[in-house]
Short mmCIF file of C-alpha atoms in Angstrom, two decimals:
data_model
loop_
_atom_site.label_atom_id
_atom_site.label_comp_id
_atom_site.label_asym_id
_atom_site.label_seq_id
_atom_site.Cartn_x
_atom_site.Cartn_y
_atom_site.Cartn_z
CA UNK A 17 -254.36 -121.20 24.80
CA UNK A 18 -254.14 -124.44 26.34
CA UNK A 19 -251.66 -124.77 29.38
CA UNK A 20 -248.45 -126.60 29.68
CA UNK A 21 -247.50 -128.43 32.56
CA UNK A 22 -244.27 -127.81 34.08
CA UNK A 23 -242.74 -131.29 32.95
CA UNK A 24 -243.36 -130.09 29.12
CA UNK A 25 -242.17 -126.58 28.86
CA UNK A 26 -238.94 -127.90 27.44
CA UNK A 27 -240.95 -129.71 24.69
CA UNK A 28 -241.58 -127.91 21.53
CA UNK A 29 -245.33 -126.98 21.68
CA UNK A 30 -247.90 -127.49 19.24
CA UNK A 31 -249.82 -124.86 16.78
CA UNK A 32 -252.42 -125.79 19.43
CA UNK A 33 -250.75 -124.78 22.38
CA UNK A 34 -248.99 -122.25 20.75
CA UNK A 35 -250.57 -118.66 22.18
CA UNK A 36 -251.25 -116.15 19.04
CA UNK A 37 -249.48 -112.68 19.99
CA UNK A 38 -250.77 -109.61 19.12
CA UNK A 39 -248.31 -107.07 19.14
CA UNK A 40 -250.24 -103.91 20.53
CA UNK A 41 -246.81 -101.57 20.49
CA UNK A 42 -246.03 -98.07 19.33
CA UNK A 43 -242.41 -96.91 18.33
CA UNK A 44 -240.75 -94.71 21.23
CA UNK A 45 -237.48 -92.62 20.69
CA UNK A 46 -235.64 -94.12 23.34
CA UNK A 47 -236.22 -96.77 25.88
CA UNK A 48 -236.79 -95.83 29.59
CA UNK A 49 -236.96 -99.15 31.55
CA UNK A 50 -233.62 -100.04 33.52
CA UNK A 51 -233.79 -103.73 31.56
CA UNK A 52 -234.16 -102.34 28.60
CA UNK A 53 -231.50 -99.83 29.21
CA UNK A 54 -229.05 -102.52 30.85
CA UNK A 55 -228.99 -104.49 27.55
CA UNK A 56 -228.69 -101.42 25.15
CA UNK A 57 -225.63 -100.14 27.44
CA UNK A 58 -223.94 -104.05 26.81
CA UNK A 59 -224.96 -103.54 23.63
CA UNK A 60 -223.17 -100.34 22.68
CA UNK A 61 -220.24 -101.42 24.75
CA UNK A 62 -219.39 -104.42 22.56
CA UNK A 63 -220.39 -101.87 19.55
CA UNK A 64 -216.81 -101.77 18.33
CA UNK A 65 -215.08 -100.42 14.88
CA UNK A 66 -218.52 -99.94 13.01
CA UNK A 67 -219.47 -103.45 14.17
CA UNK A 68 -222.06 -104.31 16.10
CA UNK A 69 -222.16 -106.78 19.23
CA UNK A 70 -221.50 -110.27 18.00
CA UNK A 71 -223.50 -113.52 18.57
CA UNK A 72 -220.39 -115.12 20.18
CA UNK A 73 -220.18 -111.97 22.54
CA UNK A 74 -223.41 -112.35 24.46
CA UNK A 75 -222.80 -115.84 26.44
CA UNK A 76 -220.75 -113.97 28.82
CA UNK A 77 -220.78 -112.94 33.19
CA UNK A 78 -221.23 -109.40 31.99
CA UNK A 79 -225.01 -110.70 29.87
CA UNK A 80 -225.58 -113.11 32.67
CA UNK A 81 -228.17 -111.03 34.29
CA UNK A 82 -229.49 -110.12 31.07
CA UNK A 83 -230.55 -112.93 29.74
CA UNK A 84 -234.01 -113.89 31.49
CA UNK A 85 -235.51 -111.25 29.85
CA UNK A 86 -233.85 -111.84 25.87
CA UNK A 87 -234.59 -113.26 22.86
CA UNK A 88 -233.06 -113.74 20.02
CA UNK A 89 -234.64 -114.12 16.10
CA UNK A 90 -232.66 -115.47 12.60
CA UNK A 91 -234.30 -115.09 9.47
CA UNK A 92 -235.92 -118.01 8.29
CA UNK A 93 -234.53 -117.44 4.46
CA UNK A 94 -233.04 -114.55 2.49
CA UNK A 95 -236.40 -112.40 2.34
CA UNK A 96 -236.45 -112.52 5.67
CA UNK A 97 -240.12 -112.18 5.71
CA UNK A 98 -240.13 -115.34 8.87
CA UNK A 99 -237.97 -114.95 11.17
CA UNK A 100 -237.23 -117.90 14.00
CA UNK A 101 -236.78 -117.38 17.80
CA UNK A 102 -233.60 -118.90 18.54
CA UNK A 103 -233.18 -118.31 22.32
CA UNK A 104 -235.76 -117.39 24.50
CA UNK A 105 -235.06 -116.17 28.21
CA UNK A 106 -236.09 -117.79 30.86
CA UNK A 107 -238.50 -115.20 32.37
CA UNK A 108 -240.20 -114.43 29.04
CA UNK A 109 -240.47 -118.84 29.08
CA UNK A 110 -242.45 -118.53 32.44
CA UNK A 111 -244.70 -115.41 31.60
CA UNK A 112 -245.59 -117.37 28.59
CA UNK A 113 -245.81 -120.52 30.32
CA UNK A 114 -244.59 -122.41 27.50
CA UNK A 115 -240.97 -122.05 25.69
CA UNK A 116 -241.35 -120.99 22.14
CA UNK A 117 -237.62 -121.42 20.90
CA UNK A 118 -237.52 -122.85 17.68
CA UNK A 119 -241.54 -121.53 16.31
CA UNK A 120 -241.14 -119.06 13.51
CA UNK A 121 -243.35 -115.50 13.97
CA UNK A 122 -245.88 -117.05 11.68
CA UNK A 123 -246.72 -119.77 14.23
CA UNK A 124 -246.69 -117.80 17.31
CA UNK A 125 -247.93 -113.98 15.80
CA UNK A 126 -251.20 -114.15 15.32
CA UNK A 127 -251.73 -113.55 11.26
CA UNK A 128 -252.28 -110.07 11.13
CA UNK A 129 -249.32 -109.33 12.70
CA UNK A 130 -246.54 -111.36 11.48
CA UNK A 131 -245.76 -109.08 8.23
CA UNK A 132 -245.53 -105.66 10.44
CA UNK A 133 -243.41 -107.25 13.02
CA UNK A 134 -241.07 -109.13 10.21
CA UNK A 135 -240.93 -105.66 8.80
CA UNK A 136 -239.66 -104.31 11.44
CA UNK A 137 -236.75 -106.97 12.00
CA UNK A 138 -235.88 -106.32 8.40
CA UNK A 139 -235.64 -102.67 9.50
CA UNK A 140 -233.47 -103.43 12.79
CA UNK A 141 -230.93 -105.57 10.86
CA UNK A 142 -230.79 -103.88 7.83
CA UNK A 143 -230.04 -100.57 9.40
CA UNK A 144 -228.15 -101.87 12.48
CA UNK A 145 -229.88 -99.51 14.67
CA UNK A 146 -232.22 -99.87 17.73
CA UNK A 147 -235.89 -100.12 17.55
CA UNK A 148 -237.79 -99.76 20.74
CA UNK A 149 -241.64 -100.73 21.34
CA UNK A 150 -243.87 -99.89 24.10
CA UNK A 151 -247.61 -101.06 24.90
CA UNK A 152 -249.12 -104.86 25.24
CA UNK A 153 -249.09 -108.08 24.10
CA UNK A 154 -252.48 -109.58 23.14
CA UNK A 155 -253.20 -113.21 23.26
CA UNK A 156 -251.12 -114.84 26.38
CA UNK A 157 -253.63 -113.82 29.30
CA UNK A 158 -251.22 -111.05 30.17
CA UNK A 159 -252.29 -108.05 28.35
CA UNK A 160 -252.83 -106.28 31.02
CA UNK A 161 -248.79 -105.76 31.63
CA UNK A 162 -247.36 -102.68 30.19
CA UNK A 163 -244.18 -103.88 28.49
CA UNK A 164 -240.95 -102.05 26.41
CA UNK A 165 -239.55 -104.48 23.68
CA UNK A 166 -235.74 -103.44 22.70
CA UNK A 167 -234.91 -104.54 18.89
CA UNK A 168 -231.34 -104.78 18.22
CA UNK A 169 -229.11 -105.86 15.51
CA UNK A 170 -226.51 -108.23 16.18
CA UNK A 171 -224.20 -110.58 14.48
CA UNK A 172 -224.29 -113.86 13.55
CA UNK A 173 -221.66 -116.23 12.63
CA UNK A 174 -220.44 -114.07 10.56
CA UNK A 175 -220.40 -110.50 9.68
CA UNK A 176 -223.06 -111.26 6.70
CA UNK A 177 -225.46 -112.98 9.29
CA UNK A 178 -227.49 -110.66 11.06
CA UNK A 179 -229.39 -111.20 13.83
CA UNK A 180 -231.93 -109.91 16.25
CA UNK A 181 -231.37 -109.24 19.75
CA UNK A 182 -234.15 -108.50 21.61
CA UNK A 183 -235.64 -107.71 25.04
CA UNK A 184 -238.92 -107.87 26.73
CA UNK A 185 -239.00 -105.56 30.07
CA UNK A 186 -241.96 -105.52 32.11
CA UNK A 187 -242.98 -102.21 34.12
CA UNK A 188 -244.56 -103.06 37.83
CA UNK A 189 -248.10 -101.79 37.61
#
């Protein structure tokens, strides 16, 4: 992966400079790290009448400290088989040392690993219920972090749109 400097993280990077994740996760029942937990309690909180927490919810003093360590993903099209990061926090811009808002999953997974992850976005927002990862991330010089990803459902701009809310918590070794 080539490096950015500082004075180009804001730029979109190139398939060049783009790392290639590799998702090395398996599913746990319930998250355990207090990040994780944090955004799943906001979550649930703004869960209200069979509706999940809207888009136009999480700008807010209440997600403030939240949102270093979230992302967010929208389907590229109706088979939802790409999905786009739309908002990438701040901390997750600086462990990656580039900002990948605006690449789809198929130019920042690395190929084998773009169907099981869009899969399980499918899953998240089809279902409207939390999915929760542990393990690594392969492929950005920092696979030797043991991480929890949070998957959550969340609204669009409107109650058809779903969207993904996630999280990326890191433990202290």
């Amino acid at each position: 992966m080539a490096t950015m400097h500082a004075d180009a993280r804001n730029q979109l990077p190139t398939e060049a400079q783009t790392a290639r994740i590799e998702a090395l996760v398996e599913a746990i029942p319930a998250a355990t790290h207090p990040e994780s937990l944090a955004l799943i309690a906001f979550w649930e909180k703004h869960h209200i009448n069979g509706r999940v927490l809207r888009r136009a919810d999480l700008p807010c003093r209440e997600a403030a400290p939240l949102l270093p360590n979230v992302f967010v993903l929208q389907p590229t099209d109706e088979t939802a088989t790409d999905w786009r990061l739309r908002l990438v926090g701040t901390k997750l811009t600086r462990w990656l040392d580039f900002d990948p808002t605006g690449l789809t999953i198929s130019g920042f997974y690395h190929p084998d690993h773009v169907a099981e992850n869009a899969e399980v976005y499918r899953m998240v927002t089809r279902d409207r219920r939390p999915h929760v990862t542990q393990g690594r991330l392969g492929g950005v010089n920092r696979d030797f972090l043991k991480l929890e990803i949070v998957h959550l459902p969340m609204e669009g701009a409107s109650v058809d749109e779903m969207l993904l809310l996630g999280c990326i918590s890191v433990f202290e070794q």
